[in-house]
Tab-separated table of C-alpha atoms and ligand atoms in Angstrom:
chain	number	residue	atom	x	y	z
A	693	MET	CA	-7.435	-75.086	-57.686
A	694	SER	CA	-7.092	-71.600	-59.286
A	695	THR	CA	-5.342	-70.997	-62.484
A	696	ILE	CA	-2.605	-69.244	-60.539
A	697	GLN	CA	-2.136	-72.295	-58.431
A	698	ARG	CA	-2.117	-74.487	-61.301
A	699	LEU	CA	0.396	-72.014	-63.059
A	700	ALA	CA	2.528	-72.402	-59.842
A	701	TYR	CA	5.228	-74.566	-60.942
A	702	ARG	CA	8.553	-75.792	-59.997
A	703	VAL	CA	10.309	-77.819	-62.546
A	704	ASP	CA	12.353	-80.273	-60.878
A	705	ARG	CA	15.278	-80.350	-63.196
A	706	ARG	CA	17.494	-82.518	-61.091
A	707	SER	CA	16.482	-85.730	-62.911
A	708	ILE	CA	16.729	-84.369	-66.238
A	709	LEU	CA	20.204	-83.326	-66.828
A	710	ARG	CA	22.972	-83.400	-64.247
A	711	ALA	CA	25.542	-80.862	-65.363
A	712	SER	CA	28.226	-83.545	-65.717
A	713	VAL	CA	31.523	-83.585	-63.889
A	714	PHE	CA	34.469	-84.952	-65.736
A	715	ALA	CA	36.258	-86.168	-62.762
A	716	GLY	CA	40.051	-86.516	-62.983
A	717	ALA	CA	42.055	-83.422	-63.576
A	718	GLY	CA	44.799	-85.807	-65.305
A	719	PHE	CA	42.277	-86.468	-68.087
A	720	THR	CA	43.754	-84.110	-70.808
A	721	LEU	CA	42.206	-83.177	-74.140
A	722	PHE	CA	43.025	-80.360	-76.109
A	723	ALA	CA	41.245	-77.035	-75.653
A	724	PRO	CA	39.804	-75.419	-78.801
A	725	ILE	CA	42.166	-73.315	-80.607
A	726	GLY	CA	42.403	-69.845	-79.027
A	727	PHE	CA	41.881	-70.892	-75.519
A	728	ARG	CA	44.685	-71.923	-73.230
A	729	ALA	CA	44.930	-75.844	-72.844
A	730	ALA	CA	44.215	-75.679	-69.191
A	731	ALA	CA	43.628	-79.434	-68.340
A	732	ARG	CA	46.953	-79.827	-66.804
A	733	GLN	CA	46.398	-77.146	-64.266
A	734	ASP	CA	45.572	-78.106	-60.688
A	735	SER	CA	43.419	-75.051	-59.933
A	736	PHE	CA	41.468	-72.373	-61.862
A	737	THR	CA	40.367	-68.685	-61.661
A	738	ILE	CA	36.836	-67.910	-62.812
A	739	ALA	CA	36.177	-64.183	-62.856
A	740	PHE	CA	32.334	-63.575	-62.444
A	741	ILE	CA	31.134	-60.233	-63.665
A	742	GLN	CA	27.627	-59.417	-62.715
A	743	GLY	CA	25.080	-57.445	-64.433
A	744	VAL	CA	25.053	-54.930	-61.680
A	745	ILE	CA	26.379	-55.086	-58.029
A	746	GLY	CA	24.162	-54.946	-54.971
A	747	ASP	CA	21.211	-56.741	-56.726
A	748	ASN	CA	19.865	-59.581	-54.767
A	749	PHE	CA	19.338	-61.713	-57.871
A	750	TYR	CA	23.152	-61.507	-58.685
A	751	ILE	CA	24.053	-61.830	-55.073
A	752	THR	CA	22.029	-65.173	-54.949
A	753	MET	CA	23.868	-66.338	-58.103
A	754	ASP	CA	27.113	-65.643	-56.609
A	755	CYS	CA	26.257	-67.577	-53.684
A	756	GLY	CA	25.277	-70.615	-55.901
A	757	ALA	CA	28.627	-69.977	-57.907
A	758	ARG	CA	30.658	-69.941	-54.713
A	759	ALA	CA	28.982	-72.917	-53.318
A	760	MET	CA	29.931	-74.954	-56.364
A	761	ALA	CA	33.309	-73.610	-56.588
A	762	GLU	CA	33.940	-74.692	-53.008
A	763	SER	CA	32.476	-78.170	-53.602
A	764	LEU	CA	34.865	-78.627	-56.711
A	765	GLY	CA	37.706	-77.447	-54.579
A	766	ASN	CA	40.024	-76.040	-57.161
A	767	ILE	CA	38.096	-72.984	-58.457
A	768	THR	CA	38.780	-69.474	-57.186
A	769	LEU	CA	35.860	-67.035	-57.937
A	770	ASP	CA	36.524	-63.470	-58.388
A	771	THR	CA	33.268	-61.407	-58.424
A	772	GLN	CA	32.607	-57.958	-59.527
A	773	GLY	CA	30.349	-55.738	-61.620
A	774	PRO	CA	29.161	-52.231	-62.533
A	775	GLU	CA	27.289	-50.013	-60.229
A	776	ARG	CA	24.617	-49.441	-62.913
A	777	PHE	CA	23.186	-51.792	-65.639
A	778	ASP	CA	25.245	-49.911	-68.170
A	779	GLN	CA	27.465	-51.194	-71.062
A	780	THR	CA	29.890	-48.316	-70.795
A	781	LEU	CA	30.449	-49.327	-67.256
A	782	GLN	CA	30.708	-52.913	-67.745
A	783	THR	CA	32.988	-52.806	-70.712
A	784	PRO	CA	36.080	-51.325	-68.858
A	785	ILE	CA	35.465	-53.908	-66.096
A	786	LEU	CA	35.680	-56.811	-68.602
A	787	SER	CA	38.804	-55.417	-70.172
A	788	ALA	CA	40.443	-55.025	-66.822
A	789	VAL	CA	39.395	-58.570	-65.755
A	790	VAL	CA	40.859	-59.868	-69.208
A	791	GLN	CA	44.270	-58.162	-68.285
A	792	THR	CA	44.386	-60.519	-65.049
A	793	ALA	CA	44.143	-63.604	-67.417
A	794	PRO	CA	41.582	-65.580	-65.747
A	795	ASP	CA	41.047	-69.017	-66.807
A	796	ALA	CA	37.373	-68.322	-67.731
A	797	ILE	CA	34.769	-65.549	-67.348
A	798	MET	CA	31.120	-65.939	-66.526
A	799	MET	CA	29.156	-62.717	-67.096
A	800	ALA	CA	25.726	-61.221	-67.407
A	801	PRO	CA	26.113	-58.695	-70.498
A	802	ASN	CA	24.528	-55.501	-69.923
A	803	ASP	CA	23.602	-55.000	-73.636
A	804	SER	CA	22.921	-57.744	-76.110
A	805	ARG	CA	24.624	-56.025	-79.046
A	806	GLY	CA	26.740	-53.495	-77.278
A	807	MET	CA	28.818	-56.158	-75.266
A	808	ILE	CA	29.531	-58.532	-78.494
A	809	ALA	CA	32.729	-56.757	-79.269
A	810	PRO	CA	34.148	-56.529	-75.681
A	811	ILE	CA	33.248	-60.107	-75.271
A	812	GLN	CA	35.114	-60.840	-78.556
A	813	ALA	CA	38.001	-59.144	-77.182
A	814	ALA	CA	38.191	-61.314	-74.323
A	815	ILE	CA	37.871	-64.434	-76.387
A	816	ASP	CA	40.631	-63.101	-78.750
A	817	ALA	CA	42.878	-62.790	-75.676
A	818	GLY	CA	42.220	-66.369	-74.887
A	819	VAL	CA	39.715	-66.339	-72.201
A	820	PRO	CA	36.527	-68.166	-72.915
A	821	VAL	CA	33.255	-66.381	-71.758
A	822	LEU	CA	29.976	-68.030	-70.677
A	823	CYS	CA	26.881	-66.010	-70.426
A	824	VAL	CA	24.848	-66.067	-67.203
A	825	ASP	CA	21.254	-64.592	-67.372
A	826	THR	CA	21.588	-62.141	-70.013
A	827	THR	CA	23.038	-62.987	-73.247
A	828	ILE	CA	24.331	-61.191	-76.504
A	829	ASP	CA	23.172	-61.465	-80.131
A	830	SER	CA	25.735	-63.819	-81.180
A	831	ASP	CA	27.208	-67.316	-80.672
A	832	ILE	CA	30.760	-66.541	-79.793
A	833	GLN	CA	30.109	-67.326	-76.129
A	834	LEU	CA	30.749	-70.797	-74.735
A	835	ALA	CA	27.383	-71.253	-73.468
A	836	ASP	CA	24.243	-69.501	-72.048
A	837	VAL	CA	22.651	-70.482	-68.775
A	838	ALA	CA	19.452	-68.373	-67.885
A	839	THR	CA	15.843	-68.710	-67.098
A	840	ASP	CA	13.332	-69.242	-69.867
A	841	ASN	CA	12.394	-65.398	-70.106
A	842	LEU	CA	9.911	-65.548	-72.822
A	843	GLU	CA	7.999	-68.226	-71.164
A	844	GLY	CA	8.372	-66.399	-67.876
A	845	GLY	CA	6.808	-63.255	-69.553
A	846	ARG	CA	3.842	-65.365	-70.683
A	847	LEU	CA	3.272	-66.759	-67.156
A	848	ALA	CA	3.271	-63.179	-65.840
A	849	ALA	CA	0.715	-62.275	-68.262
A	850	ARG	CA	-1.637	-65.208	-67.292
A	851	GLY	CA	-1.001	-64.522	-63.582
A	852	LEU	CA	-1.973	-60.909	-63.995
A	853	ALA	CA	-4.982	-61.837	-66.249
A	854	GLU	CA	-6.207	-64.087	-63.571
A	855	SER	CA	-5.829	-61.401	-60.941
A	856	ILE	CA	-7.844	-58.933	-63.000
A	857	GLY	CA	-10.620	-61.165	-63.824
A	858	GLY	CA	-9.582	-61.383	-67.477
A	859	ALA	CA	-10.629	-57.964	-68.499
A	860	GLY	CA	-9.233	-54.288	-68.146
A	861	LYS	CA	-6.020	-52.328	-69.063
A	862	VAL	CA	-2.338	-53.392	-68.255
A	863	PHE	CA	0.793	-51.637	-68.384
A	864	VAL	CA	4.414	-52.924	-68.216
A	865	VAL	CA	7.218	-51.292	-66.205
A	866	ASN	CA	10.375	-52.549	-68.082
A	867	VAL	CA	14.135	-52.005	-67.503
A	868	THR	CA	16.093	-50.510	-70.726
A	869	PRO	CA	15.853	-51.666	-74.218
A	870	GLY	CA	18.745	-53.885	-75.225
A	871	ILE	CA	18.848	-56.215	-72.151
A	872	SER	CA	18.111	-59.657	-73.540
A	873	THR	CA	16.110	-61.092	-70.349
A	874	THR	CA	13.730	-58.197	-69.822
A	875	ASP	CA	13.239	-57.556	-73.430
A	876	LEU	CA	12.066	-61.229	-73.785
A	877	ARG	CA	9.825	-61.056	-70.576
A	878	GLU	CA	7.813	-58.116	-72.226
A	879	ALA	CA	7.679	-59.998	-75.517
A	880	GLY	CA	6.408	-63.059	-73.860
A	881	PHE	CA	3.968	-61.057	-71.805
A	882	ARG	CA	2.739	-59.061	-74.796
A	883	ASP	CA	2.392	-62.151	-76.814
A	884	ALA	CA	0.049	-63.976	-74.013
A	885	ILE	CA	-2.029	-60.921	-73.626
A	886	GLU	CA	-2.588	-60.298	-77.322
A	887	ASN	CA	-3.334	-63.954	-78.177
A	888	GLU	CA	-5.134	-65.367	-75.027
A	889	PHE	CA	-6.923	-62.541	-73.497
A	890	PRO	CA	-9.228	-60.494	-76.072
A	891	ASP	CA	-10.678	-58.482	-73.262
A	892	ILE	CA	-7.420	-57.199	-71.894
A	893	GLU	CA	-5.927	-54.127	-73.414
A	894	TYR	CA	-2.102	-53.949	-73.319
A	895	LEU	CA	-1.155	-50.069	-72.994
A	896	GLY	CA	2.420	-50.914	-73.592
A	897	GLN	CA	5.883	-50.359	-71.817
A	898	GLU	CA	7.851	-47.872	-70.106
A	899	TYR	CA	11.537	-48.033	-68.988
A	900	GLY	CA	12.380	-47.267	-65.416
A	901	ASN	CA	16.113	-47.746	-66.176
A	902	ASN	CA	16.784	-50.508	-63.440
A	903	ASP	CA	15.976	-47.627	-60.907
A	904	ALA	CA	13.160	-48.281	-58.442
A	905	ASN	CA	12.623	-44.528	-58.083
A	906	VAL	CA	12.275	-43.858	-61.774
A	907	SER	CA	10.047	-46.762	-61.894
A	908	ALA	CA	7.904	-45.537	-59.295
A	909	GLN	CA	7.715	-42.066	-60.785
A	910	LEU	CA	6.490	-43.335	-64.307
A	911	THR	CA	3.915	-45.680	-62.567
A	912	ALA	CA	2.607	-43.019	-60.486
A	913	ALA	CA	2.332	-40.928	-63.739
A	914	ARG	CA	0.427	-43.941	-65.438
A	915	LEU	CA	-1.829	-44.158	-62.708
A	916	GLN	CA	-2.860	-40.507	-63.329
A	917	SER	CA	-3.199	-40.790	-66.853
A	918	ASP	CA	-5.203	-44.063	-66.872
A	919	PRO	CA	-7.148	-44.084	-63.445
A	920	ASP	CA	-8.972	-47.306	-64.727
A	921	LEU	CA	-5.651	-49.172	-65.008
A	922	ALA	CA	-6.232	-52.808	-63.901
A	923	GLY	CA	-2.827	-54.248	-63.571
A	924	ILE	CA	0.936	-53.723	-63.933
A	925	PHE	CA	3.772	-56.279	-64.521
A	926	GLY	CA	7.125	-55.328	-63.465
A	927	THR	CA	9.847	-56.951	-65.443
A	928	ASN	CA	12.552	-57.276	-62.849
A	929	LEU	CA	13.298	-56.630	-59.272
A	930	PHE	CA	13.808	-52.873	-59.477
A	931	SER	CA	11.026	-52.389	-61.948
A	932	ALA	CA	8.483	-54.095	-59.767
A	933	GLN	CA	9.808	-52.684	-56.464
A	934	GLY	CA	9.217	-49.328	-57.957
A	935	ALA	CA	5.853	-50.000	-59.391
A	936	ALA	CA	4.730	-51.546	-56.149
A	937	ALA	CA	6.008	-48.575	-54.219
A	938	ALA	CA	3.742	-46.216	-56.286
A	939	LEU	CA	0.678	-48.333	-55.642
A	940	ARG	CA	1.332	-48.306	-51.980
A	941	GLU	CA	1.850	-44.530	-51.964
A	942	GLN	CA	-1.357	-43.890	-53.952
A	943	GLY	CA	-3.358	-46.291	-51.429
A	944	LEU	CA	-4.042	-48.328	-54.815
A	945	GLN	CA	-2.817	-51.715	-53.446
A	946	GLY	CA	-5.536	-54.474	-54.107
A	947	GLN	CA	-7.206	-52.330	-56.412
A	948	VAL	CA	-4.490	-52.330	-59.135
A	949	LYS	CA	-3.059	-55.887	-59.505
A	950	MET	CA	0.451	-56.428	-59.781
A	951	VAL	CA	2.701	-59.071	-60.882
A	952	GLY	CA	6.581	-58.993	-60.590
A	953	PHE	CA	9.467	-60.678	-61.825
A	954	ASP	CA	12.207	-61.943	-59.389
A	955	ALA	CA	11.947	-62.485	-55.633
A	956	GLY	CA	14.110	-59.798	-53.692
A	957	PRO	CA	13.405	-59.242	-50.135
A	958	THR	CA	11.337	-55.968	-50.643
A	959	GLN	CA	9.423	-57.760	-53.397
A	960	VAL	CA	8.630	-60.654	-50.921
A	961	GLN	CA	7.400	-57.982	-48.351
A	962	ASP	CA	5.202	-56.407	-50.993
A	963	LEU	CA	3.653	-59.627	-51.664
A	964	ARG	CA	3.092	-60.485	-48.041
A	965	SER	CA	1.391	-57.133	-47.589
A	966	GLU	CA	-0.812	-57.631	-50.489
A	967	VAL	CA	0.451	-54.731	-52.727
A	968	VAL	CA	1.829	-57.579	-55.162
A	969	ASP	CA	-0.328	-60.512	-56.009
A	970	LEU	CA	2.254	-62.823	-57.568
A	971	LEU	CA	6.126	-63.134	-58.128
A	972	ILE	CA	7.932	-65.038	-60.568
A	973	ALA	CA	11.204	-66.316	-58.846
A	974	GLN	CA	14.182	-67.093	-60.921
A	975	HIS	CA	16.699	-69.739	-59.657
A	976	PRO	CA	19.792	-67.424	-59.675
A	977	GLY	CA	21.585	-69.889	-57.445
A	978	ASP	CA	21.138	-72.525	-59.648
A	979	ILE	CA	22.296	-70.495	-62.698
A	980	GLY	CA	25.471	-69.810	-60.627
A	981	GLU	CA	26.044	-73.558	-59.668
A	982	VAL	CA	25.607	-74.884	-63.348
A	983	ALA	CA	27.740	-72.119	-64.639
A	984	VAL	CA	30.682	-72.898	-62.567
A	985	GLN	CA	30.075	-76.601	-63.117
A	986	LEU	CA	30.155	-76.006	-66.786
A	987	LEU	CA	33.322	-74.104	-66.853
A	988	HIS	CA	34.906	-76.459	-64.604
A	989	ASP	CA	34.085	-79.433	-67.114
A	990	PHE	CA	35.505	-77.103	-69.904
A	991	LEU	CA	38.624	-76.253	-68.289
A	992	THR	CA	39.441	-79.709	-67.085
A	993	THR	CA	38.465	-81.466	-70.382
A	994	GLY	CA	38.561	-78.908	-73.225
A	995	THR	CA	35.074	-80.107	-74.227
A	996	PRO	CA	32.780	-77.244	-74.803
A	997	PRO	CA	29.167	-77.454	-73.337
A	998	ASN	CA	26.896	-79.241	-75.722
A	999	PRO	CA	24.047	-78.257	-76.108
A	1000	LYS	CA	25.175	-74.681	-75.310
A	1001	GLU	CA	21.861	-72.940	-74.570
A	1002	LEU	CA	20.545	-73.994	-71.063
A	1003	VAL	CA	17.693	-73.031	-68.844
A	1004	THR	CA	17.135	-73.348	-65.237
A	1005	GLY	CA	13.732	-73.141	-63.478
A	1006	ALA	CA	11.326	-70.520	-62.301
A	1007	THR	CA	8.902	-70.763	-59.500
A	1008	ILE	CA	5.623	-68.842	-59.250
A	1009	VAL	CA	5.341	-67.467	-55.748
A	1010	THR	CA	1.942	-66.626	-54.081
A	1011	ARG	CA	0.794	-65.621	-50.564
A	1012	GLU	CA	-0.451	-69.401	-50.480
A	1013	ASN	CA	2.686	-71.068	-51.281
A	1014	ILE	CA	5.416	-68.647	-50.088
A	1015	ASP	CA	6.014	-70.501	-46.800
A	1016	ASP	CA	6.351	-73.829	-48.570
A	1017	PRO	CA	9.958	-74.872	-48.128
A	1018	GLU	CA	10.224	-75.837	-51.886
A	1019	VAL	CA	9.146	-72.274	-52.924
A	1020	ALA	CA	10.916	-70.539	-50.000
A	1021	ARG	CA	14.181	-71.781	-50.933
A	1022	TYR	CA	14.094	-69.778	-54.329
A	1023	LEU	CA	13.602	-66.406	-52.515
A	1024	TYR	CA	16.678	-64.265	-53.043
A	1025	VAL	CA	19.191	-63.762	-50.357
A	1026	ALA	CA	21.053	-60.683	-49.205
A	1027	ASP	CA	24.303	-62.753	-48.432
A	1028	CYS	CA	25.421	-66.266	-48.698
A	1029	ALA	CA	25.349	-67.212	-44.876
A	1030	ALA	CA	22.449	-69.606	-45.329
A	1031	TYR	CA	22.871	-70.729	-49.096
A	1032	GLU	CA	23.412	-74.462	-49.300
A	1033	LEU	CA	24.611	-76.143	-52.585
A	1034	ALA	CA	21.477	-77.295	-54.394
A	1035	GLY	CA	23.311	-79.512	-56.745
A	1036	ALA	CA	21.433	-77.647	-59.626
A	1037	THR	CA	20.772	-78.633	-63.056
A	1038	ALA	CA	19.765	-77.154	-66.222
A	1039	VAL	CA	17.989	-78.467	-69.367
A	1040	PRO	CA	18.580	-77.683	-73.007
A	1041	ALA	CA	16.694	-74.524	-74.028
A	1042	ALA	CA	13.736	-75.406	-76.351
A	1043	SER	CA	13.365	-78.809	-75.259
A	1044	PRO	CA	10.134	-80.102	-73.909
A	1045	GLU	CA	11.430	-80.131	-70.521
A	1046	ALA	CA	12.339	-76.428	-70.755
A	1047	THR	CA	8.707	-75.462	-71.013
A	1048	PRO	CA	7.109	-75.055	-67.738
A	1049	THR	CA	3.980	-77.106	-67.495
A	1050	ALA	CA	1.097	-74.962	-66.299
B	508	T6T	O1	15.835	-59.959	-63.328
B	508	T6T	C1	17.110	-59.985	-62.992
B	508	T6T	C2	17.943	-60.347	-64.208
B	508	T6T	O2	17.505	-61.633	-64.662
B	508	T6T	C3	17.870	-59.264	-65.181
B	508	T6T	O3	18.659	-59.713	-66.336
B	508	T6T	C4	18.135	-57.829	-64.599
B	508	T6T	O4	17.539	-57.782	-63.441
B	508	T6T	C5	17.596	-58.574	-62.525
B	508	T6T	O5	19.060	-58.579	-62.131
B	508	T6T	C6	16.829	-58.266	-61.305
B	508	T6T	O6	17.081	-57.020	-61.019
């Protein structure tokens, strides 16, 4: 079994921590000071503010959130997001959502520092905010539900190292500084390369601004300046899509190895056509399910999530395992037509269960 196959993991978290349902809407506890005591309500509105609209990752998360809302029966989900991953676009959306007085907000903040004040304003207005995927450098949020991005970056490094035979130059196409998730993926990647692979030279990262075209352009420039480049890590869907497009356009697929985070439809096509060697699929549907479940629990009982940092799983996708139903179920969707409630779970961050076993 190759290292990549051994790395391929699917942490079955179902048995570890079932996000609990505090059944019985009549079960009234007092909400923490500042939030409306909502437990006497029959139904609730949750606003979901995505990191960006039109991204298969957040679309899949929305499907999970909707499936959970439907199964709980008393949640209305209202989804929106900015057209670009940009705090100056997301902040007015958040402010407008707060004006509609939802019972809670789940959101993927566009910037770990820049979104603290707008989220604080929402909380001050009495609306609890739970962070999904990305987070803020603060603990004002009700909870965080996300992938273990640091470990995901390390897995990407190990996968790429295996693909290039443990030696050569590697380069990272990242998104924008200040995004908690992708910053952590790069940090995990760098950490593993520097500490585990002495014969690999890390050339550093460049930012494609969450734009596949910009990511393709900077990758093309890098292929020119470093013609002996051995491997590339694209830290999210659009970075990976762009980097793969550059490899394809220059006929370098297979020659320069590539690992991408996420598992959008174009990325899957790139994996199948051997432009990309490995994908790290997050479980966005699970994040959506768990987030709605936690908010429902909070709104009906007043008890905040404890612990408040939760992680869902990730799955390494290769050409060998992509058609295995246990892997294929984590490929991102374009709409919710085929999405089925998974009964997802999450585990406390930094717990032994949270670290995927290679
Ligand atoms: O990788 C995901 C998400 O985790 C990240 O925070 C931003 O980019 C994506 O949405 C993929 O485009």
